[in-house]
Coordinates of C-alpha atoms in Angstrom, one line a residue:
X1301 CA 7.1 8.2 -8.7
X1302 CA 5.6 11.5 -7.9
X1303 CA 2.6 13.5 -6.5
X1304 CA -0.1 14.6 -8.4
X1305 CA -3.2 16.9 -7.9
X1306 CA -6.1 18.8 -9.7
X1307 CA -8.9 20.9 -9.5
X1308 CA -12.0 21.4 -11.8
X1309 CA -14.6 24.0 -10.9
X1310 CA -16.9 25.2 -13.7
X1311 CA -17.7 28.6 -11.9
X1312 CA -14.1 29.5 -11.5
X1313 CA -10.9 30.6 -13.6
X1314 CA -8.2 28.6 -12.0
X1315 CA -5.6 31.4 -12.7
X1316 CA -7.4 33.2 -10.0
X1317 CA -6.6 30.3 -7.6
X1318 CA -2.7 30.2 -8.2
X1319 CA -1.9 30.8 -4.5
X1320 CA -4.0 27.8 -3.5
X1321 CA -2.8 25.6 -6.2
X1322 CA 0.8 26.6 -5.1
X1323 CA -0.1 25.7 -1.5
X1324 CA -1.7 22.4 -2.8
X1325 CA 1.4 21.5 -4.7
X1326 CA 3.8 22.5 -1.6
X1327 CA 2.1 19.7 0.4
X1328 CA 3.1 17.1 -2.0
X1329 CA 6.8 18.2 -2.2
X1330 CA 8.0 15.0 -0.2
X1331 CA 6.6 12.8 -2.9
X1332 CA 8.3 15.1 -5.7
X1333 CA 11.3 16.9 -4.2
X1334 CA 13.0 17.0 -7.7
X1335 CA 10.7 19.3 -9.9
X1336 CA 7.1 20.8 -10.0
X1337 CA 4.8 22.2 -12.5
X1338 CA 1.2 23.4 -12.9
X1339 CA -1.3 23.4 -15.9
X1340 CA -3.9 25.6 -16.1
X1341 CA -6.5 25.9 -18.8
X1342 CA -9.7 27.8 -17.9
X1343 CA -11.6 26.2 -15.1
X1344 CA -9.1 23.2 -15.1
X1345 CA -5.7 23.2 -13.2
X1346 CA -3.3 20.0 -13.0
X1347 CA -0.5 19.8 -10.5
X1348 CA 2.6 17.8 -10.5
X1349 CA 5.5 17.1 -8.1
X1350 CA 8.5 14.9 -9.6
X1351 CA 10.8 12.5 -8.2
X1352 CA 13.1 11.7 -11.3
X1353 CA 13.7 8.1 -11.9
X1354 CA 13.5 7.7 -15.8
X1355 CA 14.0 10.3 -18.4
X1356 CA 15.2 13.4 -16.5
X1357 CA 15.1 15.6 -19.6
X1358 CA 11.9 14.3 -21.6
X1359 CA 9.6 13.1 -18.6
X1360 CA 8.8 16.7 -17.2
X1361 CA 5.3 17.1 -16.2
X1362 CA 2.5 18.1 -16.5
X1363 CA 3.2 16.7 -20.0
X1364 CA 1.3 18.0 -22.8
X1365 CA 0.9 16.5 -26.5
X1366 CA -1.3 18.0 -29.4
X1367 CA -2.8 15.2 -31.6
X1368 CA -5.0 16.0 -34.7
X1369 CA -5.7 19.4 -33.3
X1370 CA -6.5 18.4 -29.7
X1371 CA -4.5 18.9 -26.7
X1372 CA -4.0 16.1 -23.8
X1373 CA -2.2 16.9 -20.7
X1374 CA -1.4 14.4 -18.3
X1375 CA -0.1 14.3 -14.6
X1376 CA 1.3 11.0 -13.7
X1377 CA 2.5 9.1 -10.7
X1378 CA 3.9 5.6 -10.9
X1379 CA 6.0 3.1 -13.2
X1380 CA 4.9 1.0 -16.1
X1381 CA 6.5 -2.1 -16.5
X1382 CA 5.5 -2.6 -20.2
X1383 CA 6.7 0.4 -21.4
X1384 CA 8.9 -1.0 -24.3
X1385 CA 6.2 -3.3 -25.7
X1386 CA 3.4 -0.2 -25.7
X1387 CA 5.8 2.1 -27.2
X1388 CA 6.8 -0.4 -30.2
X1389 CA 3.0 -0.8 -30.6
X1390 CA 2.1 2.8 -30.8
X1391 CA 5.1 3.5 -33.3
X1392 CA 3.6 0.9 -35.5
X1393 CA 0.5 3.2 -35.4
X1394 CA 2.3 6.2 -36.5
X1395 CA 3.0 7.8 -32.9
X1396 CA 6.6 9.6 -32.3
X1397 CA 8.4 9.7 -29.1
X1398 CA 10.6 12.5 -27.8
X1399 CA 12.0 10.5 -25.3
X1400 CA 12.1 7.0 -23.1
X1401 CA 9.9 8.0 -20.3
X1402 CA 6.9 5.9 -19.4
X1403 CA 4.9 9.1 -18.9
X1404 CA 4.8 10.0 -22.6
X1405 CA 3.9 6.4 -23.2
X1406 CA 0.9 6.3 -20.8
X1407 CA -0.4 9.7 -22.3
X1408 CA -0.2 8.3 -26.0
X1409 CA -1.7 5.0 -24.9
X1410 CA -4.7 7.1 -23.8
X1411 CA -4.8 9.1 -26.9
X1412 CA -5.1 5.9 -28.9
X1413 CA -7.3 4.0 -26.6
X1414 CA -9.0 6.9 -24.6
X1415 CA -11.0 5.3 -21.7
X1416 CA -9.9 1.6 -22.5
X1417 CA -6.3 2.4 -22.0
X1418 CA -5.9 1.2 -18.5
X1419 CA -6.3 -2.6 -19.9
X1420 CA -3.1 -2.0 -21.7
X1421 CA -1.1 -1.1 -18.8
X1422 CA 1.2 -3.2 -16.5
X1423 CA 2.6 -1.0 -13.6
X1424 CA 2.0 0.7 -10.5
X1425 CA 0.3 4.1 -11.2
X1426 CA -2.2 6.9 -10.6
X1427 CA -2.8 9.5 -13.2
X1428 CA -4.9 12.3 -14.5
X1429 CA -5.4 13.4 -18.0
X1430 CA -7.0 16.4 -19.4
X1431 CA -8.7 15.8 -22.6
X1432 CA -9.5 19.1 -24.7
X1433 CA -11.5 17.1 -27.3
X1434 CA -14.4 16.4 -24.8
X1435 CA -13.3 19.0 -21.9
X1436 CA -13.1 16.0 -19.5
X1437 CA -10.6 14.7 -16.8
X1438 CA -9.9 11.0 -16.9
X1439 CA -8.7 9.4 -13.6
X1440 CA -6.9 6.1 -13.3
X1441 CA -5.4 3.8 -10.6
X1442 CA -3.1 0.8 -10.9
X1443 CA -5.1 -2.7 -11.1
X1444 CA -3.7 -3.6 -7.6
X1445 CA -3.8 -0.2 -5.7
X1446 CA -0.2 0.3 -5.0
X1447 CA -0.5 4.0 -5.9
X1448 CA -2.8 6.4 -4.3
X1449 CA -5.6 8.8 -5.8
X1450 CA -8.2 10.6 -3.7
X1451 CA -11.1 12.7 -4.9
X1452 CA -13.8 15.2 -3.7
X1453 CA -16.7 15.9 -5.7
X1454 CA -18.7 19.1 -4.9
X1455 CA -21.5 20.9 -6.7
X1456 CA -19.9 22.4 -9.9
X1457 CA -16.3 20.9 -9.1
X1458 CA -14.0 18.2 -8.4
X1459 CA -10.6 18.0 -6.5
X1460 CA -8.3 15.0 -6.6
X1461 CA -4.7 14.3 -5.2
X1462 CA -2.1 11.6 -4.3
X1463 CA -2.6 12.5 -0.8
X1464 CA -5.7 14.0 1.5
X1465 CA -3.5 16.8 2.5
X1466 CA -3.4 18.4 -0.9
X1467 CA -7.1 18.6 -1.0
X1468 CA -7.4 20.0 2.5
X1469 CA -5.1 22.7 1.4
X1470 CA -7.7 23.9 -1.2
X1471 CA -9.8 25.3 1.6
X1472 CA -12.8 23.5 -0.1
X1473 CA -12.4 20.2 1.8
X1474 CA -13.0 20.3 5.5
X1475 CA -11.5 18.0 8.3
X1476 CA -14.9 16.7 9.3
X1477 CA -15.5 13.2 10.4
X1478 CA -18.9 11.7 11.0
X1479 CA -20.1 8.5 12.6
X1480 CA -18.9 6.4 9.7
X1481 CA -15.4 8.1 10.0
X1482 CA -15.4 7.3 13.6
X1483 CA -16.3 3.6 13.0
X1484 CA -13.5 3.4 10.5
X1485 CA -10.9 4.9 12.9
X1486 CA -11.9 3.0 16.3
X1487 CA -13.0 -0.3 14.7
X1488 CA -11.3 -0.9 11.5
X1489 CA -8.2 1.2 11.9
X1490 CA -5.5 1.2 10.5
X1491 CA -7.5 -0.4 7.5
X1492 CA -10.2 1.6 5.9
X1493 CA -13.2 0.4 4.0
X1494 CA -12.2 0.4 0.3
X1495 CA -12.9 3.8 -1.4
X1496 CA -13.4 5.4 2.0
X1497 CA -11.2 8.5 2.8
X1498 CA -12.2 8.9 6.3
X1499 CA -13.0 12.6 6.0
X1500 CA -16.6 13.5 5.1
X1501 CA -16.9 13.6 1.3
X1502 CA -13.5 12.4 0.5
X1503 CA -13.2 9.1 -1.3
X1504 CA -10.5 6.8 -3.1
X1505 CA -10.6 5.3 -6.3
X1506 CA -10.2 1.6 -5.7
X1507 CA -7.6 -0.7 -7.0
X1508 CA -8.2 -1.5 -10.8
X1509 CA -10.7 1.5 -11.1
X1510 CA -10.8 4.5 -13.7
X1511 CA -13.2 7.4 -13.9
X1512 CA -14.1 10.3 -16.0
X1513 CA -15.2 13.9 -15.1
X1514 CA -17.4 15.3 -17.9
X1515 CA -20.1 18.1 -17.5
X1516 CA -19.9 18.3 -13.9
X1517 CA -20.3 14.4 -13.3
X1518 CA -18.0 11.9 -12.0
X1519 CA -18.4 8.4 -13.5
X1520 CA -16.3 5.5 -12.0
X1521 CA -15.6 2.3 -13.8
X1522 CA -14.1 -1.0 -12.5
X1523 CA -11.6 -2.2 -15.3
X1524 CA -9.9 -5.0 -13.3
X1525 CA -11.0 -7.5 -10.8
X1526 CA -10.1 -11.2 -10.5
X1527 CA -12.3 -13.7 -12.0
X1528 CA -13.2 -17.5 -10.9
X1529 CA -11.6 -19.7 -13.4
X1530 CA -10.8 -23.3 -13.6
X1531 CA -7.1 -24.1 -13.0
X1532 CA -6.2 -26.3 -16.0
X1533 CA -2.4 -26.9 -15.2
X1534 CA -0.9 -29.8 -13.2
X1535 CA 1.2 -29.2 -10.3
X1536 CA 4.7 -29.3 -12.3
X1537 CA 3.3 -26.8 -14.9
X1538 CA 2.0 -24.6 -11.7
X1539 CA 5.2 -24.5 -10.4
X1540 CA 6.7 -23.5 -13.6
X1541 CA 4.5 -20.9 -14.2
X1542 CA 4.7 -19.2 -10.7
X1543 CA 8.6 -19.1 -11.2
X1544 CA 8.3 -17.5 -14.7
X1545 CA 5.4 -14.9 -13.7
X1546 CA 7.7 -13.9 -10.6
X1547 CA 10.8 -13.8 -12.2
X1548 CA 9.4 -11.8 -15.2
X1549 CA 7.8 -9.4 -12.6
X1550 CA 11.0 -8.8 -10.8
X1551 CA 13.2 -8.4 -14.0
X1552 CA 10.8 -6.0 -15.6
X1553 CA 11.0 -3.8 -12.3
X1554 CA 14.7 -3.4 -12.6
X1555 CA 14.7 -0.5 -15.0
X1556 CA 15.9 2.8 -13.6
X1557 CA 17.9 5.6 -14.6
X1558 CA 18.7 6.2 -10.7
X1559 CA 20.5 4.1 -8.1
X1560 CA 18.3 1.1 -7.0
X1561 CA 18.5 -1.3 -3.9
X1562 CA 16.6 -3.9 -2.3
X1563 CA 15.0 -4.6 0.9
X1564 CA 16.3 -7.9 2.6
X1565 CA 14.5 -9.4 5.7
X1566 CA 16.0 -12.7 5.3
X1567 CA 12.4 -14.2 4.5
X1568 CA 11.2 -16.1 1.5
X1569 CA 9.9 -13.1 -0.5
X1570 CA 12.5 -10.5 -0.3
X1571 CA 15.3 -13.3 -0.6
X1572 CA 13.5 -14.4 -4.1
X1573 CA 13.7 -10.8 -5.4
X1574 CA 17.4 -10.2 -4.1
X1575 CA 18.6 -13.4 -5.6
X1576 CA 16.8 -12.8 -9.0
X1577 CA 18.2 -9.5 -9.0
X1578 CA 21.5 -10.8 -8.3
X1579 CA 21.6 -13.4 -11.2
X1580 CA 20.3 -10.7 -13.6
X1581 CA 23.0 -8.3 -12.7
X1582 CA 25.6 -11.0 -13.1
X1583 CA 24.2 -11.9 -16.5
X1584 CA 24.3 -8.4 -17.6
X1585 CA 27.8 -7.5 -15.8
X1586 CA 26.0 -4.8 -13.8
X1587 CA 27.9 -5.6 -10.7
X1588 CA 26.8 -6.2 -7.0
X1589 CA 23.4 -5.4 -5.8
X1590 CA 22.8 -3.5 -2.6
X1591 CA 20.6 -4.7 0.2
X1592 CA 19.2 -3.3 3.4
X1593 CA 17.6 -4.5 6.5
X1594 CA 16.2 -3.0 9.4
X1595 CA 16.6 -3.7 13.2
X1596 CA 16.0 -2.0 16.7
X1597 CA 18.6 -1.2 19.1
X1598 CA 19.1 -4.2 21.6
X1599 CA 16.3 -6.2 20.1
X1600 CA 18.6 -9.1 20.1
X1601 CA 18.7 -8.8 23.8
X1602 CA 14.8 -8.8 24.4
X1603 CA 13.6 -10.9 21.5
X1604 CA 10.9 -13.3 22.5
X1605 CA 9.6 -16.3 20.3
X1606 CA 6.0 -16.5 19.5
X1607 CA 3.7 -18.3 17.2
X1608 CA 3.8 -15.3 14.9
X1609 CA 7.5 -14.5 15.2
X1610 CA 9.3 -18.0 15.8
X1611 CA 12.8 -16.7 15.1
X1612 CA 14.7 -13.5 14.6
X1613 CA 15.9 -12.4 11.0
X1614 CA 19.7 -11.2 11.5
X1615 CA 21.1 -14.8 10.8
X1616 CA 19.1 -15.5 7.8
X1617 CA 19.8 -11.7 6.5
X1618 CA 23.5 -12.6 6.7
X1619 CA 23.1 -16.0 5.2
X1620 CA 21.3 -14.3 2.1
X1621 CA 23.3 -11.5 1.6
X1622 CA 26.4 -13.7 1.2
X1623 CA 24.4 -16.1 -0.9
X1624 CA 23.4 -13.4 -3.3
X1625 CA 27.0 -11.5 -2.9
X1626 CA 25.3 -8.3 -2.0
X1627 CA 26.8 -5.2 -0.4
X1628 CA 24.6 -5.2 2.8
X1629 CA 23.5 -2.4 5.2
X1630 CA 21.6 -3.0 8.5
X1631 CA 19.8 0.1 9.8
X1632 CA 19.5 0.2 13.3
X1633 CA 16.7 2.4 14.8
X1634 CA 16.6 4.0 18.2
X1635 CA 13.4 3.3 20.2
X1636 CA 12.9 6.8 21.1
X1637 CA 13.3 7.7 17.7
X1638 CA 10.7 5.1 16.8
X1639 CA 8.3 6.8 19.1
X1640 CA 9.0 10.3 17.8
X1641 CA 8.5 9.2 14.3
X1642 CA 4.7 8.3 15.0
X1643 CA 3.9 11.9 14.4
X1644 CA 5.7 12.1 11.1
X1645 CA 3.9 8.5 10.1
X1646 CA 0.5 10.7 10.7
X1647 CA 1.9 13.4 8.6
X1648 CA 2.8 10.9 5.7
X1649 CA -0.7 9.0 5.9
X1650 CA -3.0 12.0 6.9
X1651 CA -4.5 9.4 9.2
X1652 CA -3.6 7.3 12.3
X1653 CA -1.9 4.1 11.0
X1654 CA -0.1 1.2 11.6
X1655 CA 1.9 3.0 14.6
X1656 CA 5.6 1.8 14.9
X1657 CA 5.4 -0.6 11.9
X1658 CA 4.7 2.8 9.9
X1659 CA 7.2 4.7 11.9
X1660 CA 9.9 2.2 11.6
X1661 CA 9.6 1.9 7.7
X1662 CA 9.4 5.7 7.4
X1663 CA 13.0 5.9 9.4
X1664 CA 14.1 3.2 7.5
X1665 CA 13.4 4.5 4.2
X1666 CA 14.8 8.2 5.2
X1667 CA 18.2 6.4 5.8
X1668 CA 18.0 4.5 2.4
X1669 CA 17.3 7.7 0.5
X1670 CA 20.6 9.1 1.6
X1671 CA 22.1 6.8 -1.2
X1672 CA 19.0 5.4 -3.2
X1673 CA 16.1 6.6 -5.2
X1674 CA 14.4 3.3 -6.0
X1675 CA 14.3 0.2 -4.0
X1676 CA 12.2 -3.2 -4.4
X1677 CA 10.4 -4.9 -1.8
X1678 CA 8.7 -8.3 -1.0
X1679 CA 5.2 -7.1 0.3
X1680 CA 2.0 -9.0 -0.6
X1681 CA 3.0 -12.5 -1.4
X1682 CA 1.5 -13.6 1.9
X1683 CA -2.0 -12.3 0.8
X1684 CA -1.6 -13.8 -2.6
X1685 CA -0.4 -17.4 -1.6
X1686 CA -1.5 -18.1 1.9
X1687 CA 1.5 -16.9 4.2
X1688 CA -0.5 -15.8 7.2
X1689 CA -1.0 -18.3 10.1
X1690 CA -4.9 -17.7 9.7
X1691 CA -4.8 -19.5 6.3
X1692 CA -3.5 -22.7 8.1
X1693 CA -5.3 -22.9 11.3
X1694 CA -8.8 -24.4 10.7
X1695 CA -10.4 -23.1 13.6
X1696 CA -9.5 -19.5 12.5
X1697 CA -9.9 -20.0 8.7
X1698 CA -13.7 -20.9 8.9
X1699 CA -14.6 -18.2 11.7
X1700 CA -17.0 -15.6 10.1
X1701 CA -15.0 -12.6 10.6
X1702 CA -12.0 -10.5 9.5
X1703 CA -9.2 -13.1 10.7
X1704 CA -6.7 -10.3 11.6
X1705 CA -9.1 -8.5 13.8
X1706 CA -11.3 -11.4 15.1
X1707 CA -12.8 -9.7 18.0
X1708 CA -13.6 -5.9 18.8
X1709 CA -13.5 -6.4 22.6
X1710 CA -10.1 -4.5 22.9
X1711 CA -11.5 -1.6 20.7
X1712 CA -14.6 -1.3 22.7
X1713 CA -12.8 -1.4 25.9
X1714 CA -10.8 1.7 25.3
X1715 CA -13.8 3.7 24.5
X1716 CA -16.3 5.3 26.9
X1717 CA -19.9 3.9 27.0
X1718 CA -22.1 5.4 24.0
X1719 CA -19.1 6.1 21.7
X1720 CA -19.7 4.2 18.3
X1721 CA -22.6 2.3 19.3
X1722 CA -23.0 0.4 16.1
X1723 CA -19.1 -0.3 15.7
X1724 CA -19.3 -4.1 15.7
X1725 CA -22.4 -4.2 13.4
X1726 CA -20.3 -1.9 11.2
X1727 CA -17.3 -4.0 11.1
X1728 CA -19.7 -7.2 10.4
X1729 CA -21.3 -5.4 7.5
X1730 CA -17.9 -4.6 6.1
X1731 CA -16.9 -8.3 6.3
X1732 CA -20.2 -9.5 4.8
X1733 CA -19.9 -7.1 1.6
X1734 CA -16.5 -8.2 0.8
X1735 CA -16.9 -12.1 0.9
X1736 CA -20.3 -11.8 -0.9
X1737 CA -18.1 -10.2 -3.7
X1738 CA -15.7 -13.1 -4.2
X1739 CA -16.3 -15.0 -7.5
X1740 CA -16.5 -18.6 -7.1
X1741 CA -16.9 -21.8 -9.2
X1742 CA -19.6 -24.6 -8.6
X1743 CA -16.9 -27.1 -8.6
X1744 CA -14.9 -25.3 -5.8
X1745 CA -14.5 -27.7 -2.8
X1746 CA -15.6 -26.2 0.5
X1747 CA -12.0 -25.1 1.4
X1748 CA -11.4 -23.5 -2.0
X1749 CA -14.6 -21.5 -1.6
X1750 CA -13.4 -20.2 1.7
X1751 CA -10.0 -19.6 0.2
X1752 CA -11.4 -17.3 -2.4
X1753 CA -13.1 -15.4 0.2
X1754 CA -10.0 -15.1 2.4
X1755 CA -8.1 -14.1 -0.8
X1756 CA -10.7 -11.1 -1.2
X1757 CA -10.5 -10.2 2.5
X1758 CA -6.9 -10.0 2.4
X1759 CA -6.3 -8.5 -1.0
X1760 CA -9.0 -5.7 -0.6
X1761 CA -8.2 -5.0 3.1
X1762 CA -5.0 -6.4 4.7
X1763 CA -3.0 -5.9 1.5
X1764 CA -4.4 -2.6 1.1
X1765 CA -3.4 -1.6 4.3
X1766 CA 0.2 -2.7 4.0
X1767 CA 0.4 -1.0 0.5
X1768 CA -0.9 2.2 2.0
X1769 CA 1.9 2.1 4.6
X1770 CA 4.6 1.2 1.9
X1771 CA 3.5 4.1 -0.4
X1772 CA 3.5 6.9 2.3
X1773 CA 6.3 6.0 4.5
X1774 CA 8.5 5.6 1.7
X1775 CA 7.5 8.6 -0.6
X1776 CA 7.5 10.8 2.5
X1777 CA 11.4 10.6 1.9
X1778 CA 11.1 10.7 -1.9
X1779 CA 12.1 7.0 -2.1
X1780 CA 10.2 4.9 -5.0
X1781 CA 9.6 1.3 -3.4
X1782 CA 8.5 -1.3 -6.0
X1783 CA 6.5 -4.5 -5.1
X1784 CA 7.0 -7.3 -7.8
X1785 CA 4.4 -9.5 -6.0
X1786 CA 1.8 -7.0 -7.1
X1787 CA 2.1 -7.9 -10.9
X1788 CA -1.5 -8.3 -11.9
X1789 CA -0.8 -11.5 -13.8
X1790 CA 0.5 -12.9 -10.8
X1791 CA -2.7 -12.1 -8.8
X1792 CA -4.8 -13.7 -11.4
X1793 CA -3.0 -16.8 -11.4
X1794 CA -2.9 -17.0 -7.5
X1795 CA -6.6 -16.3 -7.2
X1796 CA -7.6 -19.6 -9.2
X1797 CA -4.8 -21.8 -7.8
X1798 CA -6.4 -24.9 -5.8
X1799 CA -5.5 -24.7 -2.4
X1800 CA -4.0 -28.2 -2.6
X1801 CA -1.4 -26.8 -5.0
X1802 CA -1.0 -23.3 -3.5
X1803 CA -0.1 -25.0 0.1
X1804 CA 2.3 -27.4 -1.5
X1805 CA 3.5 -29.7 1.2
X1806 CA 1.3 -28.3 3.5
X1807 CA 3.4 -25.1 4.0
X1808 CA 2.4 -21.3 3.7
X1809 CA 3.5 -20.2 0.5
X1810 CA 4.4 -23.6 -0.4
X1811 CA 4.0 -23.3 -4.3
X1812 CA 6.5 -20.4 -4.1
X1813 CA 8.8 -22.1 -2.2
X1814 CA 8.9 -25.1 -4.4
X1815 CA 9.3 -22.8 -7.5
X1816 CA 12.5 -21.3 -6.0
X1817 CA 13.8 -24.2 -3.9
X1818 CA 16.8 -24.6 -6.4
X1819 CA 17.6 -21.0 -6.2
X1820 CA 17.7 -20.1 -2.6
X1821 CA 19.6 -21.7 0.4
X1822 CA 17.5 -24.4 1.8
X1823 CA 17.0 -22.8 5.3
X1824 CA 15.9 -19.6 3.6
X1825 CA 13.4 -21.3 1.3
X1826 CA 11.7 -23.3 3.9
X1827 CA 12.0 -21.1 6.9
X1828 CA 8.8 -20.6 8.7
X1829 CA 6.9 -17.4 7.8
X1830 CA 8.2 -14.4 10.3
X1831 CA 6.4 -11.0 9.9
X1832 CA 8.0 -7.7 9.6
X1833 CA 10.2 -7.2 12.8
X1834 CA 9.0 -5.1 15.6
X1835 CA 10.8 -3.8 18.6
X1836 CA 10.7 -5.8 21.8
X1837 CA 12.6 -3.2 23.8
X1838 CA 10.8 -2.0 27.0
X1839 CA 12.2 1.4 26.3
X1840 CA 9.5 1.9 23.4
X1841 CA 6.5 0.6 25.7
X1842 CA 7.6 3.1 28.4
X1843 CA 8.1 6.0 26.3
X1844 CA 4.6 5.3 24.7
X1845 CA 3.1 4.7 28.2
X1846 CA 4.4 8.1 29.3
X1847 CA 3.2 10.0 26.3
X1848 CA -0.3 8.4 26.6
X1849 CA -0.4 9.3 30.4
X1850 CA 0.0 13.0 29.3
X1851 CA -2.7 12.5 26.9
X1852 CA -5.2 11.5 29.1
X1853 CA -4.5 14.3 31.4
X1854 CA -5.7 16.8 28.8
X1855 CA -9.4 17.5 27.9
X1856 CA -9.8 17.1 24.1
X1857 CA -12.3 15.9 21.6
X1858 CA -10.3 12.6 21.8
X1859 CA -10.2 12.1 25.5
X1860 CA -13.7 12.9 25.8
X1861 CA -14.2 9.5 23.8
X1862 CA -11.6 7.4 25.7
X1863 CA -12.0 5.5 28.7
X1864 CA -9.2 6.7 30.8
X1865 CA -9.6 3.7 33.3
X1866 CA -9.2 1.2 30.8
X1867 CA -6.1 2.5 29.0
X1868 CA -4.5 3.1 32.4
X1869 CA -5.0 -0.6 32.8
X1870 CA -3.5 -1.3 29.5
X1871 CA -0.4 0.8 30.8
X1872 CA -0.3 -1.2 34.2
X1873 CA -1.0 -4.8 32.8
X1874 CA 0.4 -4.9 29.2
X1875 CA 0.8 -8.7 29.1
X1876 CA -2.9 -9.2 29.7
X1877 CA -3.8 -8.0 25.9
X1878 CA -3.7 -11.2 24.2
X1879 CA -5.5 -10.5 21.2
X1880 CA -3.9 -8.0 19.0
X1881 CA -5.7 -5.0 17.9
X1882 CA -5.0 -5.6 14.3
X1883 CA -3.0 -8.2 12.3
X1884 CA -0.1 -10.1 14.3
X1885 CA 1.8 -7.1 15.6
X1886 CA -0.4 -4.6 17.4
X1887 CA -0.4 -5.5 21.0
X1888 CA -0.3 -3.3 24.1
X1889 CA 2.7 -1.0 23.0
X1890 CA 1.1 -0.4 19.6
X1891 CA -2.4 0.3 21.2
X1892 CA -0.6 2.9 23.2
X1893 CA 1.0 4.2 20.0
X1894 CA -2.4 4.2 18.2
X1895 CA -3.9 6.4 20.9
X1896 CA -0.6 9.0 20.4
X1897 CA -1.3 8.9 16.8
X1898 CA -5.0 9.7 17.2
X1899 CA -4.3 12.4 19.5
X1900 CA -1.9 13.9 17.2
X1901 CA -4.2 13.7 14.3
X1902 CA -7.1 15.4 16.1
X1903 CA -4.9 18.1 17.0
X1904 CA -3.1 18.6 14.0
X1905 CA -5.6 18.2 11.3
X1906 CA -8.3 20.3 13.4
X1907 CA -10.6 17.5 13.3
X1908 CA -14.1 18.3 13.4
X1909 CA -16.9 15.7 14.6
X1910 CA -20.4 15.9 12.8

């Protein structure tokens, strides 16, 4: 995993911009702390920061290859999971390889297939290739959107980068937000409309997109999307194929030249990954696996059951660790540190985000990085296989809105009158645009049609928010986190699985449970869904309240938009906030934390409002 950036300007020799290029590179040093490099050719520059995971000597970047008298140069961030198959295919066509890095395989796959190369790749990646044959830049992002790639197009030029901060460092991109950006931050955040980079003129390649910049023009192309197809396999065959696809995805992601560990929450998804890896290691005599979990100081003392969080994780973590014979480490986070890390979380995202859900992961990854460079995690099963409560509550399921943010009342409540006047309409249109894109079959039942819409909503919104969190908060410490449930083959298969089979036995992720019931302990396999752990300690709420009170006493661009009385009421009556700001976890403490992040973001990034 790494950080990449680039700059093309038809009116500039990039050699004259070396100071700014180095400045851009420096902003990405946390993504790639091990090595860095810059390639310059006339009006084109490619920047790379490397986190060494595979082939230390032969994977250096920017990587250049001369082929038939033409030069091709790549900067690449990611991991390829069909490297060996592609390498053999390319060797059969006469290509030679100097090492075993996946970077070299991606570059030579492009040389052979040009703009059609993304269809050959299975992995998580974002990359840019300079093609001297037609003086172009080819940009590409993985099918699922695990790795980021932002860009900014202007008259005569193009900037792109793994993170927005690198483009801001160029001096070309200004930290301006307009009404659209305000609607995104206040009415959709921490989610973002697909492709929207919040800052004026900043966009992101969507998942499954590539683009070519040639002759001063950027042309985007969608190379992957899920299609509606008839599911032809019976229940037994579906169970077997689900198990095969997930097992294969996990095993493909166990390749690394650096130490690897596993996140373990005691839930279904991480337990499947941990157990599969444990079995693989034993079969290949590779020794015990190492697992990590996260907890908060005194959380067991203050834990309260809820519909979304019916039980605590620690007993299940212990059970699964023993079952998988793992060497387990529990990371316990201090609540004040959790609040302190809100600011670093904004630095990592370049935007206000998922507040303590972000900051806890950031601190968790920072601890893991002391001993490991690579980890596997269980994100995205819920979006693909119907794991969230809103899939199973018919009252919510057929509500004509985003299920994780069903009302904008709390968002409107914290704003002064006149701010983001059309916020509700903006959200509504984003919702309509998404469900209208979901492919359907005429033979779909009413439930299956709605489930396809829910899949699209979750895949392109909720899941992308979680993947952004995972990438930024892990890469902030130079930790690569892989997500086996994001294998595109599994995504395609899940989209067309009838709900009656997917929700086997009437359970969330029922088909996945059934597929692995003979592998996992019964209590783990059939445990009720429990979300990512959050702190229940009042110390955290009180700390956030104190910081927000200080913010409200200032006169800033932000406080001029906030309703001070409403926010003070949240501080005084936190239990009255019954509907979450976003998802299942963002209640009163998290709303206050979001205001803390907003305040820091406006000040740190010198935000201008247009």
